[in-house]
Structures are given as structure tokens and as C-alpha cells.
Coordinates of C-alpha atoms and ligand atoms in Angstrom, one line a residue:
M1 CA 6.4 34.9 -22.6
A2 CA 3.5 32.8 -23.6
T3 CA -0.5 33.4 -24.5
I4 CA -2.6 30.9 -22.1
G5 CA -6.2 30.2 -22.8
W6 CA -7.8 29.5 -19.3
I7 CA -11.1 27.8 -18.9
G8 CA -12.7 28.1 -15.5
L9 CA -11.9 31.7 -13.4
G10 CA -13.3 30.5 -10.2
N11 CA -11.9 30.4 -6.7
M12 CA -8.7 29.0 -7.9
G13 CA -8.8 30.0 -11.4
L14 CA -8.9 33.5 -10.7
P15 CA -5.8 33.6 -8.1
M16 CA -3.9 31.3 -10.6
T17 CA -4.5 33.6 -13.8
K18 CA -3.2 36.6 -12.0
N19 CA 0.1 35.2 -10.8
L20 CA 0.6 34.0 -14.5
I21 CA -0.1 37.6 -15.5
T22 CA 2.7 38.8 -12.9
A23 CA 5.1 36.0 -14.3
G24 CA 4.6 38.1 -17.9
H25 CA 2.0 35.8 -19.7
S26 CA -0.8 37.0 -21.2
V27 CA -4.1 35.2 -20.4
R28 CA -7.3 34.8 -22.4
G29 CA -10.2 33.4 -19.9
Y30 CA -13.4 31.9 -20.5
D31 CA -16.1 31.1 -17.4
L32 CA -19.6 30.2 -17.9
S33 CA -20.3 32.9 -15.2
E34 CA -20.2 36.9 -16.4
S35 CA -19.2 37.5 -12.7
A36 CA -16.3 35.6 -12.7
R37 CA -15.5 37.0 -16.4
S38 CA -15.3 40.5 -15.0
A39 CA -13.4 39.8 -11.7
A40 CA -10.6 37.9 -13.9
E41 CA -10.5 40.9 -16.3
A42 CA -9.7 43.3 -13.5
N43 CA -7.0 41.3 -12.8
G44 CA -5.5 41.9 -16.4
V45 CA -7.3 38.8 -18.2
T46 CA -8.7 39.1 -21.8
A47 CA -12.4 37.9 -21.1
C48 CA -13.5 35.8 -23.6
T49 CA -17.3 34.6 -23.9
T50 CA -16.5 30.9 -25.8
V51 CA -13.9 28.3 -25.5
A52 CA -13.4 28.7 -29.3
E53 CA -12.3 32.6 -28.5
A54 CA -10.0 32.2 -25.2
V55 CA -8.0 29.1 -27.0
A56 CA -7.3 31.0 -30.2
G57 CA -3.8 31.5 -30.7
A58 CA -2.9 30.4 -27.3
D59 CA 0.4 28.4 -26.8
A60 CA -1.2 26.4 -24.0
V61 CA -4.8 25.7 -22.4
F62 CA -5.5 25.1 -18.7
G63 CA -8.6 24.2 -17.2
M64 CA -9.8 24.5 -13.6
L65 CA -13.4 23.4 -13.7
P66 CA -15.3 21.6 -10.9
N67 CA -15.5 18.0 -11.9
G68 CA -14.6 15.2 -14.5
K69 CA -17.8 15.4 -16.3
I70 CA -17.2 19.4 -17.0
S71 CA -13.8 18.9 -18.0
K72 CA -14.8 16.2 -20.3
E73 CA -17.4 18.6 -21.8
V74 CA -15.0 21.7 -22.0
F75 CA -11.9 19.6 -23.5
C76 CA -13.6 17.2 -25.5
G77 CA -17.2 18.2 -26.2
D78 CA -18.5 20.1 -29.1
G79 CA -17.5 23.7 -29.2
G80 CA -14.4 22.5 -26.8
V81 CA -10.8 22.9 -26.5
L82 CA -9.9 19.9 -28.8
E83 CA -12.1 21.2 -31.5
F84 CA -10.6 24.7 -31.4
A85 CA -6.9 24.8 -29.6
E86 CA -3.8 25.4 -32.0
P87 CA -2.5 21.9 -32.8
T88 CA 0.8 22.8 -31.0
A89 CA -0.9 24.0 -27.9
L90 CA -0.1 22.2 -24.7
L91 CA -3.1 21.4 -22.9
I92 CA -3.3 21.1 -19.1
D93 CA -6.3 20.2 -16.4
S94 CA -5.7 21.5 -13.3
S95 CA -9.4 20.5 -12.2
T96 CA -9.2 18.0 -9.4
I97 CA -11.2 15.1 -11.3
D98 CA -11.8 11.4 -11.2
V99 CA -8.6 9.3 -12.6
A100 CA -10.9 7.5 -15.2
S101 CA -12.1 10.8 -17.0
A102 CA -8.5 12.3 -16.7
R103 CA -7.2 9.3 -18.8
E104 CA -10.6 9.6 -20.9
I105 CA -9.3 13.0 -21.7
H106 CA -5.6 11.9 -22.3
E107 CA -6.6 9.5 -24.7
A108 CA -9.0 11.8 -26.8
A109 CA -6.2 14.5 -26.8
Q110 CA -3.8 12.1 -27.9
Q111 CA -6.1 10.8 -30.9
A112 CA -6.6 14.6 -31.6
G113 CA -3.0 15.0 -31.8
F114 CA -2.5 16.9 -28.5
A115 CA -0.1 16.9 -25.6
F116 CA -2.2 16.8 -22.6
V117 CA -1.1 16.9 -18.9
D118 CA -3.2 16.2 -15.8
A119 CA -2.3 18.8 -13.2
P120 CA -4.6 19.0 -10.1
V121 CA -3.2 21.0 -7.3
S122 CA -3.0 21.0 -3.4
G123 CA -2.6 24.4 -1.1
G124 CA -6.3 25.6 -1.2
I125 CA -7.4 29.3 -2.4
S126 CA -4.3 30.7 -0.1
G127 CA -2.0 28.7 -2.0
A128 CA -3.4 29.8 -5.4
A129 CA -3.1 33.4 -4.3
A130 CA 0.5 33.0 -2.6
A131 CA 1.7 30.9 -5.8
T132 CA 2.7 28.3 -3.6
L133 CA 0.6 25.1 -5.0
T134 CA 1.9 21.8 -5.2
F135 CA 1.1 20.3 -8.7
M136 CA 0.9 16.5 -9.4
L137 CA 1.6 16.3 -12.7
G138 CA 0.3 13.1 -15.1
G139 CA 1.3 12.7 -18.9
R140 CA 4.2 11.7 -21.0
P141 CA 7.8 12.6 -20.2
A142 CA 8.2 15.3 -22.9
D143 CA 4.5 16.8 -22.1
T144 CA 4.9 17.2 -18.2
A145 CA 8.5 18.5 -18.9
R146 CA 6.8 21.2 -21.0
A147 CA 3.9 21.8 -18.2
K148 CA 6.6 22.3 -15.5
E149 CA 7.8 25.4 -17.1
L150 CA 4.3 26.8 -17.7
V151 CA 2.8 25.8 -13.9
E152 CA 5.8 27.0 -12.2
P153 CA 4.8 30.7 -11.7
M154 CA 1.8 29.3 -9.5
A155 CA 3.8 26.6 -7.8
G156 CA 5.5 25.7 -4.2
N157 CA 6.4 22.3 -5.6
I158 CA 6.0 20.1 -8.8
F159 CA 6.1 16.6 -9.1
D160 CA 5.9 14.6 -12.1
C161 CA 3.5 11.6 -10.8
G162 CA 4.1 9.4 -14.0
G163 CA 1.8 8.7 -17.1
P164 CA -1.5 10.0 -18.1
G165 CA -3.7 10.2 -14.8
N166 CA -1.2 9.9 -12.1
G167 CA -1.4 13.7 -11.1
Q168 CA -5.1 12.9 -10.5
A169 CA -4.6 9.7 -8.7
A170 CA -1.7 11.4 -6.2
K171 CA -4.3 13.9 -5.3
I172 CA -7.1 11.7 -4.6
V173 CA -4.9 9.2 -2.6
N174 CA -3.4 12.4 -0.7
N175 CA -6.9 13.7 0.2
M176 CA -8.2 10.3 1.2
M177 CA -5.4 10.2 3.6
L178 CA -6.2 13.9 4.9
T179 CA -9.7 13.0 5.2
V180 CA -8.7 9.7 7.3
S181 CA -6.4 11.8 9.6
L182 CA -8.7 14.5 10.3
Q183 CA -11.1 12.0 11.2
G184 CA -8.7 10.9 13.8
A185 CA -7.9 14.3 14.9
A186 CA -11.6 15.1 15.6
E187 CA -12.1 11.6 17.6
G188 CA -8.8 12.0 19.6
A189 CA -9.9 16.3 20.4
V190 CA -13.5 14.8 21.7
L191 CA -11.8 11.9 23.8
A192 CA -9.2 13.6 25.3
D193 CA -12.0 16.4 26.2
K194 CA -14.2 13.6 27.7
L195 CA -11.5 11.8 29.7
G196 CA -10.8 15.4 31.4
L197 CA -7.4 16.5 29.4
D198 CA -6.7 19.9 29.0
A199 CA -7.1 20.7 25.1
Q200 CA -4.2 22.6 25.1
T201 CA -2.1 20.0 27.1
F202 CA -2.9 17.2 25.0
W203 CA -2.5 19.0 21.7
N204 CA 1.1 19.6 23.2
V205 CA 1.6 15.9 23.7
A206 CA 0.1 14.6 20.6
S207 CA 2.1 17.2 18.3
V208 CA 5.4 15.8 19.4
S209 CA 4.3 12.2 19.8
S210 CA 2.7 9.2 17.2
G211 CA -0.5 10.8 17.1
D212 CA 0.7 13.8 15.3
S213 CA -0.5 14.7 12.0
W214 CA -1.0 17.3 9.5
P215 CA -4.6 17.9 10.4
L216 CA -3.7 17.9 14.0
R217 CA -1.4 20.8 13.6
T218 CA -3.4 22.6 10.9
W219 CA -7.0 22.2 11.2
Y220 CA -7.3 21.3 15.2
P221 CA -11.2 21.2 15.6
V222 CA -11.1 22.7 19.0
P223 CA -10.9 26.5 19.4
G224 CA -7.8 28.4 20.7
I225 CA -5.2 25.8 20.1
V226 CA -3.9 26.2 16.2
E227 CA -3.9 29.8 14.9
T228 CA -4.9 28.3 11.0
A229 CA -7.8 25.8 12.3
A230 CA -11.5 27.0 11.4
S231 CA -12.4 25.9 14.9
N232 CA -11.6 29.6 15.7
N233 CA -14.0 30.9 13.6
G234 CA -17.4 29.0 13.9
F235 CA -15.9 26.4 11.4
E236 CA -16.3 29.0 8.5
A237 CA -14.7 27.4 5.6
T238 CA -10.7 27.2 5.0
F239 CA -11.6 23.7 3.0
S240 CA -15.2 23.2 2.9
A241 CA -16.8 20.1 3.4
A242 CA -18.3 20.1 0.1
L243 CA -14.7 19.9 -1.8
A244 CA -13.8 17.1 0.8
H245 CA -16.6 15.6 0.2
K246 CA -15.9 15.2 -3.5
D247 CA -12.4 14.6 -3.0
A248 CA -13.2 11.7 -0.6
G249 CA -15.8 10.3 -2.7
L250 CA -13.4 10.1 -5.8
A251 CA -11.2 8.1 -3.7
Q252 CA -14.1 5.6 -2.8
A253 CA -14.8 5.3 -6.5
A254 CA -11.2 5.0 -7.4
A255 CA -11.1 2.2 -4.8
A256 CA -14.2 0.1 -6.3
D257 CA -12.6 0.7 -9.8
V258 CA -9.6 -1.3 -8.6
G259 CA -11.6 -3.8 -6.3
V260 CA -10.2 -2.6 -2.9
T261 CA -12.2 -1.7 0.3
L262 CA -10.9 1.0 2.5
P263 CA -12.8 1.1 5.5
G264 CA -10.9 4.1 7.2
A265 CA -11.9 6.3 4.3
K266 CA -15.1 5.2 4.2
V267 CA -16.0 6.2 7.6
A268 CA -14.4 9.5 6.7
F269 CA -16.4 9.5 3.6
E270 CA -19.7 9.2 5.5
S271 CA -18.7 11.6 8.1
L272 CA -18.6 14.3 5.3
Q273 CA -21.8 12.9 3.7
K274 CA -23.4 13.3 7.2
L275 CA -22.3 17.2 7.4
M276 CA -23.7 17.7 3.3
D277 CA -27.2 15.8 4.5
E278 CA -27.4 18.0 7.6
G279 CA -27.0 21.4 5.5
Y280 CA -23.1 22.1 6.4
A281 CA -21.6 21.5 2.7
E282 CA -20.1 25.2 2.8
K283 CA -18.8 24.8 6.2
D284 CA -15.2 23.7 7.4
C285 CA -14.6 19.9 6.8
S286 CA -13.4 19.8 10.3
L287 CA -16.7 20.6 11.4
I288 CA -16.8 16.8 11.0
I289 CA -16.2 16.9 15.2
R290 CA -19.7 17.6 15.6
N291 CA -20.5 14.4 14.1
I292 CA -18.5 12.8 17.5
D293 CA -19.9 15.5 19.7
P294 CA -22.4 18.0 18.6
Q295 CA -21.6 20.0 21.9
A296 CA -18.0 19.9 21.1
P297 CA -16.4 23.6 22.0
G298 CA -16.6 25.8 18.8
V299 CA -19.2 23.9 17.1
P300 CA -22.2 26.3 16.1
Q301 CA -25.3 25.6 18.0
E302 CA -28.7 25.9 16.3
Ligands
LIG1 P1 -15.1 27.3 -8.7 O1 -16.5 26.4 -8.6 O2 -14.9 28.3 -7.4 O3 -14.7 27.6 -9.9 C1 -15.1 26.7 -11.0 C2 -15.4 27.7 -12.1 O4 -15.8 26.9 -13.3 C3 -16.8 28.5 -11.8 O5 -16.6 30.0 -11.8 C4 -17.6 27.8 -12.9 O6 -18.6 29.3 -13.3 C5 -16.8 27.7 -13.9 N1 -17.2 26.5 -14.9 C6 -18.1 25.7 -14.6 N2 -18.4 25.1 -15.8 C7 -18.1 25.4 -16.9 C8 -18.1 25.1 -18.2 N3 -18.6 24.4 -18.7 N4 -17.3 26.1 -18.9 C9 -16.4 27.3 -18.2 N5 -16.7 27.5 -17.0 C10 -17.2 26.5 -16.4 O7 -14.2 26.1 -8.2 P2 -12.5 26.2 -7.2 O8 -12.6 26.2 -6.0 O9 -12.0 27.4 -8.2 O10 -12.2 24.6 -7.6 C11 -11.5 24.4 -9.4 C12 -11.2 22.9 -9.2 O11 -10.0 23.1 -8.1 C13 -12.1 21.9 -8.7 O12 -12.0 20.7 -9.4 C14 -11.5 22.1 -7.2 O13 -11.7 20.7 -6.5 C15 -10.4 22.3 -7.3 N6 -9.4 22.1 -6.0 C16 -10.1 23.1 -5.3 C17 -9.1 24.0 -4.2 C18 -9.7 24.8 -3.3 O14 -9.6 25.2 -2.0 N7 -10.8 25.6 -3.6 C19 -8.1 23.1 -3.7 C20 -7.7 22.4 -4.5 C21 -8.2 22.0 -5.7

């Protein structure tokens, strides 16, 4: 069994480390937040107060952090992982970050003689708790093969997506498609209602027709149709507008980097931006239906 250093014990890091411990690994965890460290300690993590302490003697080090800037600081900055990890440790970043930052960390890690894998996940907090996350790995084949074994206790699916940064690329493209499909499902729900269709009847048609999509089946933004939808619960977040906005923004930036325009993704991004601007960052991303019809059923009224 391995000793694992873990940086970032938030909503995702907490249940993920719990599953590693259940699988018999020992985890040394660091987070800036004292309450995050205490919660992890209650799950069996050895709480550490510096990155150096968390990575000491570790066979592998994971990051589960908010964004690319922070991942770069934690891995490559002063007092960071590259400075203190054991030379043989496998370094894995499971944060969702921009492809360019992921590739910079790969480059720095390689120059410092480390094996590094980008390994973002899909499946949210519930998938983290249930150990059913989808992992998208990017790195050299020998390194992703090592990473596969380590992420297994947290995973439902594991994909080797190719070279450095390709895990992040797959994650960003997937989530970009998700936001576009969500925009379509929300517009469809409103138009169906305005044309006089019963919501359940229309959903029954679309879910077995060409209008079907993952958000239609999982997040339909009309209450009482789909059990897992946030619309049943005042749009309390299952996947917050802030996180969806972050991922949609990463796709916009990636598209600009490679010189393509994505008109549909831009509409979805702007719709999420409007929710952010109007104070709904912590509500569910499916509340974008509010931008189409502020009076839609289930939409919280001021
Ligand atoms: P979170 O904000 O709950 O956790 C991030 C943790 O990192 C916090 O506890 C914070 O204190 C800590 N942190 C920040 N800077 C730090 C630093 N310099 N050193 C040490 N700790 C630091 O976020 P989360 O929901 O756990 O998400 C983590 C990552 O996973 C993000 O990149 C997110 O996009 C991705 N993700 C989240 C979900 C989800 O549904 N929550 C799903 C898939 C992927």
C-alpha cells in the first residue's frame, strides 16, 4: 500500500482521500484551510501544515485545487511539490485547469526529473463519494499506467487520453459540450411550455427522440420531471453556476489559443456569466433557464 501526499482537501479532495484510505493507502494531506484539514483528519488523513510535510516520504502526490494558477504555485512555486517531493514520487494533478498551465507543470516536472500526470475528473461530489469518478489521464504512457493503479480506488472509469495536458483537454471539451446541451435543454423546456405542451409529455417525446441529451435526462430545468434535477429543489446546486462558468471559460480560452471560434459555446458561457453577474454563482448551472424565462416554473422569485 502506498503513502500518498494530497494537496487540496475541499469538496472533492475530502471524499477522494477517504476512498484512498478505505483502499488501505495512508494519506498525508495539506490544505490552506484549517477546517478542511480537520475534516480530513476526522476521515483518517494525517493533517499537515505545509506542502513539504505532506509530500515527505510519499510514493505519490495529488493536487485537487481550484485553478491553474494555484496548481502551478503548489507544484512549481517556492516551497512547492517539485521542491520537496521524493524524486521517485509520481505527481498527479486532478484539479480542472487550463491546458496551457497543465503543460507548463508537465514541462517543469520533467525538467526536475519527476513523472507527472494531469488527471482531471468528472462525476462531481456524489461521484467522488461513491468512488465512481471518470478520470481523464494525460502524460507519458509509463506515467499514466502508474497513475491508473493509484486512481483506481476513486474511479468508475479511467481513460488514457494521450500526451501531456490531454486529460485536461478532454475534460474541458466534455464540459463545453455539456453547457451547450444544457442551453439547448433549457431553451427547449421554455419553448415547449410557451407552445402549450405539457412538460412531462414533451420530455417523454424528447428523451426518446433526437432532442435527447445528458442534461435533458439528468438536469431537466423544470420541476417534477427528472428526479436528479436541481429544478426540484429551488435550483440548489448539484453543479454550481460558478464551476460550470469556470469550465466554459476554460473552453473559450482554449479555443482562442488554437484559433477557433465556438459560437454555441459562447452563448452558453455568456448565459452562465449572466447568472454570475446577477448573484447566482452558487446556484445550480441549470438555472440558466432564468435567462430565457425568469418566470419559468421552479425559478426562485425575488
Ligand atoms: P473546493 O474549493 O471545495 O476545494 C479546493 C481546496 O483547495 C480548498 O479547500 C482550498 O482551501 C484549497 N486550496 C486553495 N489553494 C490552496 C493552496 N495554495 N494550498 C493548499 N490548498 C489550497 O473545490 P472542489 O469542488 O474540491 O474542486 C477542486 C477541483 O476539482 C477544481 O479544479 C474543480 O473544478 C474540480 N472539480 C470539481 C467538481 C465538483 O463538482 N465540485 C467536479 C469535477 C471537478
